[in-house]
Amino acid sequence: MWTWQAPVADLQHLLTQVLDAPARWAAQPAFAELDADTANEVLAQAGRFATEVLAPINASGDAQGCRWNPDGVTTPDGYRAAYQAFVAGGWPSLAIAPEHGGQGLPQALNTALFEMLAGANHGWTMYPGLLHGACEVVMHHGVDALRERYLAKLVSGEWLGTMALTEPQAGSDLGAVRTKAEPEGGVAAANGVPVRVSGHKIFISGGEQDLTDNIVHLVLCRLPGAAPGSKGLSLALVPKVLPDGARNTVFCDGIEHKLGIHGSATCQLRFDQAQGWLIGEPHRGLAAMFLMMNAARLHVAVQGVGHLDAALQNASAYALERQQMRAAQRPPGLDGGAAATRGNADPIAWHPAVRRALLTLRARTDACRTIALWTALWLDEAEHHPDAAHRAAAAGHVALLTPVAKSLFTELGHRSASEALQVFGGYGYTRDYGIEQTLRDSRIAMIYEGSNEIQAIDLVQRKLLDDGGARAQALMAVLAEDAARCAALPALQDFAQALSAQLAAWQGALAQLRAGRADDADYPLRVADDMLAGVGHVLLCWAWARSALSASDPARASAAGRPAADWLASARFGLQWLLPQAQVHWERVAAREAVLPWLAD
Ligand SMILES: Cc1cc2nc3c(=O)[nH]c(=O)nc-3n(C[C@H](O)[C@H](O)[C@H](O)COP(=O)(O)OP(=O)(O)OC[C@H]3O[C@@H](n4cnc5c(N)ncnc54)[C@H](O)[C@@H]3O)c2cc1C
């Protein structure tokens, strides 16, 4: 049986003891009232919701899936009640500003919430997954009339939103979008004007569902006479139900039959002269949409962490139960104990290969979770810190960290699900234990919200090269502070050296990229995936160092949860067994002369 418990104690420990979140919140007037106890209580309640309401309908929702008929989509049993509980609990508005009807809590808590939701039930989490982004778009780009009509219902979660970008011919290349928006009555296009929207969208998550009475579609479209490509794109708000209660001419022509997240309706939508309103300036649709996409990318990143955590929990539980052969060594303190007398075999968790697999999952989960929460702390400071220079620096960190987090965590989430499945042997390949669902569900996160290859190109071109390396230098300086803190402690010399070496490798790779692209424009694109993975390993190394720092400080021990020695062991395992992989990526970046032969037709 698939099993999952919200990792509340670990999230609390990382935020309060490792990342010093309460002190950072205290420096921001928006969160000055938020203390560690309140934050811990929010996490505990979120964990209860995820464990008690969502996890129990994860396997059943996968087995049942969504059902389509011409009038709509029926989500799996229990989804609607779970969504009502989610709304009643006030979760949709957690990180929305109080002036817009939200609770004004930090993104860091929202990020932790969404990691737990995704860990418990990725399919269900797709429905509220875009809500925060939709609220941001309406808040920042909607004219007053649209804000008055839609914002409160989105903030409360009474209505859900979609992000309608993809078309059959327009996937990664949104410049190929063809959906049309024609201003009504021949008026000039401007923010808020009514438009008629026509076109086909595919793969739209939650494009139709039975959780909410109305759905607010944010549709990427093209006005008459717009420039070709992405510079000619506009954004329209198109509701399923119009303000007078009439059904708009938006139709769900079918849903996809897909590898995983069966509980999430992935819809083909047809807009047939549908009534909508422009949101944001004409031809600036992509810029408006980016607000939604950045928030969504961090949510997708933590889907990877949720899957990592679910893989770890399930594989660990199984490996302690399943007995095969005698292990050469037993855990210290267990010789002659109760576990040693169970039949002729030992738990597979005692075999070094399995222990190593479990520790790999543990070290990755700890580090990715740390980086995700850290990114969210910067996201809050980019918006709320009183010092403008600090806000700008924080925004730079977020811009660089987001594509790395999205790609790294989703890749590790899926790879770890496969490694966890291996721990189950043949039972993993069957449906008996549900780890195969984690493997299937986790795969999509590497594809949507900008595929991982597109994230790597964004990182290399926009975040590392176009600004002359300024963002990279700023982030490296912050990471170097923790290397120095490790260097000051005799017991953490290995962390200090490893982090310093990784920062030097990043510097070297950056110099290679800059020098190499002058006479070979293709080179940064050839090595973009390795550059992202290399930077990802720098961050993993930093996260393990940071965890080791807090584990070495008795004042930072958490009352509940894992002991400091356990955090330190996980961090050191990461350093010794997982970090060497970074070298492969740095070497590939350095191999400028490596050619990519053309494939034969
Ligand atoms: C379950 C699911 C839910 C989704 N939800 C939504 C949603 O809610 N809203 C929405 O608008 N869309 C959604 N999508 C669509 C998703 O965002 C796209 O599938 C994704 O952006 C990739 O586009 P594509 O499938 O057309 O692949 P393509 O763009 O055709 O890419 C195919 C492959 O080529 C690679 N590639 C393409 N161009 C480049 C390049 N320049 N350099 C390097 N590699 C490249 C890609 O990385 C990918 O591996 C969803 C998709 C799925 C399957």
Short mmCIF file of C-alpha atoms in Angstrom, two decimals, residues 65-524:
data_model
loop_
_atom_site.label_atom_id
_atom_site.label_comp_id
_atom_site.label_asym_id
_atom_site.label_seq_id
_atom_site.Cartn_x
_atom_site.Cartn_y
_atom_site.Cartn_z
CA GLY A 65 -9.27 9.01 -13.35
CA CYS A 66 -11.37 11.81 -14.83
CA ARG A 67 -14.38 11.12 -17.03
CA TRP A 68 -15.40 13.34 -19.93
CA ASN A 69 -18.79 13.89 -21.51
CA PRO A 70 -19.92 16.70 -23.83
CA ASP A 71 -21.29 18.65 -20.85
CA GLY A 72 -18.17 18.52 -18.73
CA VAL A 73 -15.66 16.54 -16.74
CA THR A 74 -16.23 14.46 -13.64
CA THR A 75 -13.22 14.33 -11.33
CA PRO A 76 -12.52 11.21 -9.22
CA ASP A 77 -14.56 10.43 -6.11
CA GLY A 78 -13.58 12.57 -3.17
CA TYR A 79 -11.92 15.32 -5.20
CA ARG A 80 -14.77 17.77 -4.90
CA ALA A 81 -15.18 17.27 -1.15
CA ALA A 82 -11.41 17.65 -0.71
CA TYR A 83 -11.47 20.88 -2.68
CA GLN A 84 -14.35 22.20 -0.55
CA ALA A 85 -12.34 21.40 2.56
CA PHE A 86 -9.33 23.17 1.04
CA VAL A 87 -11.40 26.30 0.44
CA ALA A 88 -13.08 26.11 3.85
CA GLY A 89 -9.62 25.91 5.43
CA GLY A 90 -8.66 29.18 3.74
CA TRP A 91 -5.68 27.57 1.98
CA PRO A 92 -6.11 29.28 -1.42
CA SER A 93 -5.57 32.72 0.08
CA LEU A 94 -2.62 31.82 2.32
CA ALA A 95 -0.02 34.00 0.59
CA ILE A 96 -2.30 36.64 -0.94
CA ALA A 97 -1.96 40.17 0.45
CA PRO A 98 -4.60 41.16 3.05
CA GLU A 99 -5.69 44.17 0.95
CA HIS A 100 -6.87 41.65 -1.65
CA GLY A 101 -8.63 39.47 0.89
CA GLY A 102 -5.76 37.09 1.59
CA GLN A 103 -4.00 36.08 4.77
CA GLY A 104 -0.73 37.79 3.86
CA LEU A 105 1.53 34.91 4.87
CA PRO A 106 4.87 34.41 3.11
CA GLN A 107 5.47 32.45 -0.07
CA ALA A 108 7.82 30.28 1.93
CA LEU A 109 4.83 28.82 3.79
CA ASN A 110 2.84 28.54 0.57
CA THR A 111 5.75 26.69 -1.02
CA ALA A 112 5.85 24.26 1.90
CA LEU A 113 2.07 23.84 1.58
CA PHE A 114 2.32 23.02 -2.12
CA GLU A 115 5.18 20.58 -1.59
CA MET A 116 2.97 18.70 0.85
CA LEU A 117 -0.07 18.82 -1.43
CA ALA A 118 1.95 17.46 -4.35
CA GLY A 119 3.60 14.79 -2.19
CA ALA A 120 0.17 13.66 -1.01
CA ASN A 121 -1.66 13.83 -4.33
CA HIS A 122 -0.16 15.42 -7.43
CA GLY A 123 -3.26 14.88 -9.59
CA TRP A 124 -5.57 16.77 -7.23
CA THR A 125 -2.99 19.50 -6.63
CA MET A 126 -3.07 20.44 -10.31
CA TYR A 127 -6.44 22.17 -9.77
CA PRO A 128 -5.38 24.80 -7.21
CA GLY A 129 -1.81 24.80 -8.56
CA LEU A 130 -2.34 27.79 -10.82
CA LEU A 131 -4.64 29.74 -8.56
CA HIS A 132 -1.98 31.91 -6.96
CA GLY A 133 -0.60 32.86 -10.37
CA ALA A 134 -4.07 33.64 -11.70
CA CYS A 135 -4.69 35.93 -8.71
CA GLU A 136 -1.38 37.71 -9.39
CA VAL A 137 -2.28 38.32 -13.03
CA VAL A 138 -5.73 39.71 -12.20
CA MET A 139 -4.33 41.78 -9.31
CA HIS A 140 -1.49 43.33 -11.27
CA HIS A 141 -2.89 43.56 -14.78
CA GLY A 142 -6.68 43.60 -14.53
CA VAL A 143 -8.64 46.84 -14.84
CA ASP A 144 -10.84 47.72 -11.84
CA ALA A 145 -13.98 46.18 -13.34
CA LEU A 146 -12.30 42.81 -13.87
CA ARG A 147 -10.65 42.90 -10.47
CA GLU A 148 -13.98 43.60 -8.80
CA ARG A 149 -15.68 40.80 -10.67
CA TYR A 150 -13.06 38.06 -10.41
CA LEU A 151 -10.39 38.69 -7.81
CA ALA A 152 -12.29 37.92 -4.60
CA LYS A 153 -13.68 34.66 -6.01
CA LEU A 154 -10.21 33.55 -7.12
CA VAL A 155 -8.56 34.58 -3.86
CA SER A 156 -11.08 32.57 -1.83
CA GLY A 157 -10.81 29.65 -4.25
CA GLU A 158 -14.55 29.73 -4.95
CA TRP A 159 -13.56 29.80 -8.63
CA LEU A 160 -10.47 28.22 -10.15
CA GLY A 161 -8.23 29.56 -12.93
CA THR A 162 -6.40 28.07 -15.89
CA MET A 163 -3.35 29.03 -17.88
CA ALA A 164 -4.34 28.51 -21.53
CA LEU A 165 -1.17 28.82 -23.59
CA THR A 166 -0.49 25.63 -25.54
CA GLU A 167 -1.94 24.95 -29.00
CA PRO A 168 -1.27 22.01 -31.30
CA GLN A 169 1.42 23.92 -33.22
CA ALA A 170 2.55 26.08 -30.27
CA GLY A 171 4.30 24.22 -27.42
CA SER A 172 7.67 25.51 -26.30
CA ASP A 173 7.38 28.15 -29.01
CA LEU A 174 4.52 30.30 -27.78
CA GLY A 175 5.22 32.75 -30.59
CA ALA A 176 3.30 30.31 -32.80
CA VAL A 177 0.01 30.86 -30.90
CA ARG A 178 -2.90 31.48 -33.32
CA THR A 179 -5.94 31.94 -31.06
CA LYS A 180 -7.59 35.22 -32.04
CA ALA A 181 -9.07 37.99 -29.91
CA GLU A 182 -11.17 40.59 -31.71
CA PRO A 183 -12.26 43.72 -29.84
CA GLU A 184 -16.03 43.98 -29.80
CA GLY A 185 -17.73 46.74 -31.77
CA GLY A 186 -14.50 47.73 -33.52
CA VAL A 187 -13.19 49.60 -30.45
CA ALA A 188 -9.44 50.14 -30.19
CA ALA A 189 -7.63 47.43 -28.26
CA ALA A 190 -6.77 48.48 -24.70
CA ASN A 191 -6.53 46.87 -21.28
CA GLY A 192 -10.00 45.72 -20.19
CA VAL A 193 -11.86 46.04 -23.51
CA PRO A 194 -14.30 43.25 -24.33
CA VAL A 195 -13.05 40.81 -26.96
CA ARG A 196 -14.34 37.75 -28.79
CA VAL A 197 -11.88 34.87 -28.51
CA SER A 198 -11.66 32.04 -31.07
CA GLY A 199 -9.21 29.17 -31.31
CA HIS A 200 -8.11 25.78 -30.01
CA LYS A 201 -6.01 25.16 -26.93
CA ILE A 202 -4.69 21.76 -25.90
CA PHE A 203 -3.28 20.24 -22.72
CA ILE A 204 -5.05 22.79 -20.48
CA SER A 205 -4.94 21.58 -16.87
CA GLY A 206 -8.30 22.00 -15.18
CA GLY A 207 -9.77 23.46 -18.40
CA GLU A 208 -12.98 21.76 -17.34
CA GLN A 209 -13.80 20.25 -13.95
CA ASP A 210 -16.61 19.82 -11.45
CA LEU A 211 -14.90 21.35 -8.42
CA THR A 212 -16.01 24.95 -8.95
CA ASP A 213 -19.05 26.57 -10.57
CA ASN A 214 -16.96 28.91 -12.70
CA ILE A 215 -13.51 28.68 -14.30
CA VAL A 216 -11.45 31.74 -15.19
CA HIS A 217 -9.35 31.02 -18.26
CA LEU A 218 -6.34 33.24 -18.92
CA VAL A 219 -5.85 32.83 -22.63
CA LEU A 220 -2.81 33.76 -24.70
CA CYS A 221 -4.13 35.17 -27.95
CA ARG A 222 -3.45 37.48 -30.87
CA LEU A 223 -5.23 40.75 -31.74
CA PRO A 224 -5.96 41.66 -35.38
CA GLY A 225 -2.85 43.01 -37.08
CA ALA A 226 -0.56 41.87 -34.24
CA ALA A 227 3.11 41.33 -35.03
CA PRO A 228 4.09 37.72 -35.67
CA GLY A 229 5.89 35.82 -32.93
CA SER A 230 5.79 36.35 -29.19
CA LYS A 231 5.81 40.16 -29.45
CA GLY A 232 2.30 40.02 -30.93
CA LEU A 233 0.70 38.09 -28.08
CA SER A 234 -1.99 39.44 -25.80
CA LEU A 235 -3.79 37.98 -22.81
CA ALA A 236 -7.56 37.64 -22.39
CA LEU A 237 -9.63 36.66 -19.38
CA VAL A 238 -12.39 34.33 -20.56
CA PRO A 239 -14.78 32.93 -17.93
CA LYS A 240 -16.66 29.66 -18.34
CA VAL A 241 -19.80 31.35 -16.96
CA LEU A 242 -20.54 34.96 -17.92
CA PRO A 243 -21.48 37.63 -15.37
CA ASP A 244 -25.20 37.29 -16.32
CA GLY A 245 -25.06 33.56 -15.54
CA ALA A 246 -25.07 32.43 -19.19
CA ARG A 247 -22.65 29.72 -20.29
CA ASN A 248 -19.83 31.20 -22.39
CA THR A 249 -18.91 29.59 -25.70
CA VAL A 250 -15.87 27.75 -24.33
CA PHE A 251 -16.12 24.02 -24.96
CA CYS A 252 -14.12 21.08 -23.66
CA ASP A 253 -13.89 18.74 -26.65
CA GLY A 254 -12.06 16.00 -24.78
CA ILE A 255 -9.46 15.12 -22.19
CA GLU A 256 -6.08 13.44 -22.65
CA HIS A 257 -5.47 9.80 -21.73
CA LYS A 258 -2.04 10.01 -20.25
CA LEU A 259 0.79 8.32 -18.36
CA GLY A 260 0.09 9.78 -14.93
CA ILE A 261 -1.76 12.40 -12.86
CA HIS A 262 -5.00 10.69 -13.93
CA GLY A 263 -7.00 12.73 -11.46
CA SER A 264 -6.10 15.94 -13.28
CA ALA A 265 -8.23 16.78 -16.30
CA THR A 266 -5.91 17.77 -19.17
CA CYS A 267 -8.34 19.40 -21.57
CA GLN A 268 -8.75 20.27 -25.22
CA LEU A 269 -10.54 23.61 -25.21
CA ARG A 270 -12.39 25.27 -28.09
CA PHE A 271 -13.09 29.00 -27.85
CA ASP A 272 -15.85 29.83 -30.31
CA GLN A 273 -16.31 33.61 -30.37
CA ALA A 274 -16.14 33.36 -26.59
CA GLN A 275 -16.74 36.52 -24.58
CA GLY A 276 -13.61 37.75 -22.86
CA TRP A 277 -11.75 40.88 -21.79
CA LEU A 278 -8.20 41.90 -22.47
CA ILE A 279 -6.07 41.74 -19.36
CA GLY A 280 -2.85 43.75 -19.48
CA GLU A 281 -1.67 45.93 -22.30
CA PRO A 282 -2.26 44.77 -25.88
CA HIS A 283 0.70 42.79 -27.30
CA ARG A 284 2.22 42.51 -23.81
CA GLY A 285 0.49 39.23 -23.02
CA LEU A 286 3.59 37.20 -22.48
CA ALA A 287 4.95 39.68 -19.94
CA ALA A 288 1.64 39.50 -18.03
CA MET A 289 1.64 35.71 -18.28
CA PHE A 290 5.16 35.53 -16.89
CA LEU A 291 3.85 36.58 -13.50
CA MET A 292 1.77 33.44 -13.54
CA MET A 293 4.48 31.29 -15.04
CA ASN A 294 7.13 32.19 -12.44
CA ALA A 295 4.85 31.36 -9.53
CA ALA A 296 3.84 28.19 -11.35
CA ARG A 297 7.48 27.18 -11.94
CA LEU A 298 8.25 27.20 -8.24
CA HIS A 299 5.13 25.11 -7.65
CA VAL A 300 6.30 22.64 -10.27
CA ALA A 301 9.74 22.57 -8.67
CA VAL A 302 8.23 21.50 -5.36
CA GLN A 303 6.18 18.83 -7.12
CA GLY A 304 9.59 17.25 -7.68
CA VAL A 305 10.36 17.54 -3.96
CA GLY A 306 6.96 16.05 -3.09
CA HIS A 307 7.69 13.05 -5.31
CA LEU A 308 11.17 12.69 -3.84
CA ASP A 309 9.69 12.64 -0.37
CA ALA A 310 6.95 10.16 -1.31
CA ALA A 311 9.56 7.89 -2.93
CA LEU A 312 11.72 8.08 0.18
CA GLN A 313 8.88 7.36 2.60
CA ASN A 314 7.57 4.38 0.66
CA ALA A 315 10.94 2.83 -0.13
CA SER A 316 12.10 3.23 3.49
CA ALA A 317 8.98 1.60 4.91
CA TYR A 318 9.21 -1.33 2.50
CA ALA A 319 12.95 -1.84 2.97
CA LEU A 320 12.51 -2.23 6.73
CA GLU A 321 9.73 -4.82 6.27
CA ARG A 322 11.05 -6.88 3.39
CA GLN A 323 13.60 -9.53 4.40
CA GLN A 324 16.03 -11.17 2.00
CA MET A 325 19.33 -12.84 2.85
CA ARG A 326 21.60 -12.12 5.77
CA ALA A 327 23.34 -8.77 5.73
CA ALA A 328 27.11 -8.82 6.23
CA GLN A 329 26.70 -6.22 8.96
CA ARG A 330 23.88 -5.16 11.19
CA PRO A 331 22.96 -1.68 12.41
CA PRO A 332 24.93 -0.75 15.53
CA GLY A 333 23.08 -1.70 18.65
CA LEU A 334 20.85 -4.26 16.96
CA ASP A 335 23.11 -7.33 17.32
CA GLY A 336 21.15 -9.88 19.28
CA GLY A 337 18.15 -7.54 19.45
CA ALA A 338 14.59 -8.29 18.40
CA ALA A 339 15.16 -7.48 14.73
CA ALA A 340 18.10 -9.86 14.55
CA THR A 341 15.98 -12.86 15.50
CA ARG A 342 13.35 -12.51 12.77
CA GLY A 343 13.78 -15.69 10.72
CA ASN A 344 16.73 -16.41 8.51
CA ALA A 345 16.91 -13.13 6.67
CA ASP A 346 17.51 -9.48 7.45
CA PRO A 347 15.57 -6.42 6.28
CA ILE A 348 16.83 -5.37 2.84
CA ALA A 349 17.41 -1.91 4.37
CA TRP A 350 20.51 -3.45 5.98
CA HIS A 351 22.15 -4.39 2.68
CA PRO A 352 24.64 -1.69 1.63
CA ALA A 353 23.17 -1.27 -1.87
CA VAL A 354 19.68 -0.62 -0.51
CA ARG A 355 20.98 1.54 2.33
CA ARG A 356 22.79 3.59 -0.24
CA ALA A 357 19.63 3.95 -2.34
CA LEU A 358 17.65 5.13 0.68
CA LEU A 359 20.36 7.56 1.76
CA THR A 360 20.45 8.95 -1.77
CA LEU A 361 16.74 9.70 -1.56
CA ARG A 362 17.15 11.17 1.93
CA ALA A 363 20.07 13.47 1.00
CA ARG A 364 18.35 14.67 -2.17
CA THR A 365 15.07 15.33 -0.37
CA ASP A 366 16.77 17.31 2.40
CA ALA A 367 18.78 19.42 -0.03
CA CYS A 368 16.07 20.10 -2.62
CA ARG A 369 13.61 21.05 0.10
CA THR A 370 16.17 23.45 1.58
CA ILE A 371 16.80 25.12 -1.79
CA ALA A 372 13.06 25.39 -2.52
CA LEU A 373 12.31 27.09 0.80
CA TRP A 374 15.34 29.34 0.41
CA THR A 375 14.16 30.42 -3.05
CA ALA A 376 10.76 31.21 -1.60
CA LEU A 377 12.35 33.30 1.17
CA TRP A 378 14.10 35.37 -1.50
CA LEU A 379 10.82 35.63 -3.41
CA ASP A 380 9.18 37.19 -0.36
CA GLU A 381 12.09 39.59 0.12
CA ALA A 382 12.04 40.57 -3.55
CA GLU A 383 8.55 41.90 -2.93
CA HIS A 384 8.47 42.94 0.70
CA HIS A 385 11.93 43.88 1.96
CA PRO A 386 12.06 47.56 3.02
CA ASP A 387 15.44 48.14 1.35
CA ALA A 388 15.20 48.63 -2.42
CA ALA A 389 18.72 47.36 -3.09
CA HIS A 390 17.96 44.21 -1.10
CA ARG A 391 14.72 43.74 -3.05
CA ALA A 392 16.62 43.99 -6.33
CA ALA A 393 19.29 41.53 -5.21
CA ALA A 394 16.63 39.11 -3.97
CA ALA A 395 14.81 39.32 -7.33
CA GLY A 396 18.09 38.49 -9.06
CA HIS A 397 18.56 35.41 -6.88
CA VAL A 398 15.00 34.26 -7.60
CA ALA A 399 15.46 34.71 -11.35
CA LEU A 400 18.53 32.51 -11.31
CA LEU A 401 17.29 29.94 -8.79
CA THR A 402 13.86 29.32 -10.35
CA PRO A 403 14.87 27.53 -13.60
CA VAL A 404 17.49 25.52 -11.69
CA ALA A 405 14.98 24.47 -9.04
CA LYS A 406 12.35 23.59 -11.64
CA SER A 407 14.64 21.36 -13.67
CA LEU A 408 16.81 19.89 -10.94
CA PHE A 409 14.01 18.92 -8.56
CA THR A 410 11.70 17.50 -11.22
CA GLU A 411 14.52 15.44 -12.69
CA LEU A 412 15.61 14.18 -9.27
CA GLY A 413 11.96 13.59 -8.29
CA HIS A 414 11.40 11.30 -11.25
CA ARG A 415 14.80 9.61 -11.09
CA SER A 416 14.32 9.00 -7.37
CA ALA A 417 10.89 7.48 -7.95
CA SER A 418 12.58 5.00 -10.28
CA GLU A 419 15.34 4.28 -7.76
CA ALA A 420 12.70 3.83 -5.04
CA LEU A 421 10.82 1.41 -7.30
CA GLN A 422 14.02 -0.64 -7.56
CA VAL A 423 13.97 -1.05 -3.77
CA PHE A 424 10.62 -2.85 -4.12
CA GLY A 425 11.99 -5.28 -6.69
CA GLY A 426 9.20 -6.97 -8.66
CA TYR A 427 6.52 -5.67 -6.29
CA GLY A 428 7.50 -2.16 -7.34
CA TYR A 429 6.62 -2.93 -10.91
CA THR A 430 3.14 -4.10 -9.93
CA ARG A 431 0.40 -1.87 -8.61
CA ASP A 432 0.51 -3.46 -5.15
CA TYR A 433 2.56 -0.77 -3.44
CA GLY A 434 1.75 2.30 -5.54
CA ILE A 435 5.34 3.35 -6.17
CA GLU A 436 4.66 2.88 -9.89
CA GLN A 437 2.11 5.71 -9.60
CA THR A 438 4.79 7.98 -8.16
CA LEU A 439 7.03 7.07 -11.09
CA ARG A 440 4.27 7.85 -13.62
CA ASP A 441 2.98 11.00 -11.91
CA SER A 442 6.43 12.51 -11.48
CA ARG A 443 7.32 12.36 -15.18
CA ILE A 444 5.16 15.27 -16.35
CA ALA A 445 6.89 17.82 -14.13
CA MET A 446 9.99 17.59 -16.36
CA ILE A 447 7.86 18.54 -19.39
CA TYR A 448 5.32 21.20 -18.53
CA GLU A 449 5.78 24.81 -17.34
CA GLY A 450 8.64 25.13 -19.81
CA SER A 451 10.34 21.78 -20.40
CA ASN A 452 13.59 21.23 -18.54
CA GLU A 453 15.56 21.90 -21.74
CA ILE A 454 13.85 25.28 -22.11
CA GLN A 455 14.64 26.07 -18.46
CA ALA A 456 18.31 25.32 -19.12
CA ILE A 457 18.37 27.68 -22.09
CA ASP A 458 16.66 30.36 -20.00
CA LEU A 459 19.30 29.89 -17.29
CA VAL A 460 22.28 30.01 -19.60
CA GLN A 461 21.22 32.76 -21.95
CA ARG A 462 19.11 35.11 -19.88
CA LYS A 463 20.28 34.48 -16.32
CA LEU A 464 24.00 33.74 -16.75
CA LEU A 465 25.19 35.38 -19.96
CA ASP A 466 22.94 38.30 -20.92
CA ASP A 467 23.62 40.22 -17.69
CA GLY A 468 27.38 39.71 -17.93
CA GLY A 469 27.25 37.24 -15.04
CA ALA A 470 26.06 39.82 -12.48
CA ARG A 471 23.33 37.62 -11.01
CA ALA A 472 25.66 34.63 -10.80
CA GLN A 473 28.34 36.64 -9.00
CA ALA A 474 25.80 38.00 -6.51
CA LEU A 475 24.46 34.53 -5.70
CA MET A 476 27.94 33.04 -5.46
CA ALA A 477 28.91 35.71 -2.94
CA VAL A 478 26.00 34.66 -0.71
CA LEU A 479 26.93 30.97 -1.01
CA ALA A 480 30.57 31.78 -0.25
CA GLU A 481 29.53 33.24 3.12
CA ASP A 482 28.36 29.79 4.19
CA ALA A 483 31.57 28.21 2.88
CA ALA A 484 33.44 30.63 5.16
CA ARG A 485 31.21 29.72 8.11
CA CYS A 486 32.01 26.03 7.56
CA ALA A 487 35.72 26.85 7.23
CA ALA A 488 35.64 28.38 10.71
CA LEU A 489 34.57 25.04 12.22
CA PRO A 490 37.22 22.26 12.35
CA ALA A 491 34.55 19.55 12.02
CA LEU A 492 33.15 21.01 8.79
CA GLN A 493 36.34 21.45 6.75
CA ASP A 494 35.11 18.94 4.18
CA PHE A 495 31.97 21.01 3.58
CA ALA A 496 33.99 24.23 3.34
CA GLN A 497 36.37 22.72 0.80
CA ALA A 498 33.66 21.10 -1.28
CA LEU A 499 31.57 24.26 -1.48
CA SER A 500 34.56 26.44 -2.31
CA ALA A 501 35.62 23.97 -5.02
CA GLN A 502 32.10 23.96 -6.51
CA LEU A 503 31.98 27.75 -6.55
CA ALA A 504 35.34 27.81 -8.32
CA ALA A 505 34.06 25.26 -10.85
CA TRP A 506 30.99 27.43 -11.50
CA GLN A 507 33.23 30.48 -12.03
CA GLY A 508 35.37 28.51 -14.44
CA ALA A 509 32.38 27.22 -16.40
CA LEU A 510 30.94 30.72 -16.63
CA ALA A 511 34.21 32.01 -18.06
CA GLN A 512 34.24 29.13 -20.55
CA LEU A 513 30.71 29.95 -21.66
CA ARG A 514 31.51 33.62 -22.15
CA ALA A 515 34.69 32.95 -24.07
CA GLY A 516 33.27 30.09 -26.09
CA ARG A 517 30.15 31.71 -27.42
CA ALA A 518 32.06 34.47 -29.21
CA ASP A 519 33.09 32.17 -32.06
CA ASP A 520 30.51 29.39 -31.59
CA ALA A 521 27.01 30.66 -30.85
CA ASP A 522 25.72 27.09 -30.58
CA TYR A 523 28.08 26.14 -27.76
CA PRO A 524 26.08 27.51 -24.78
#
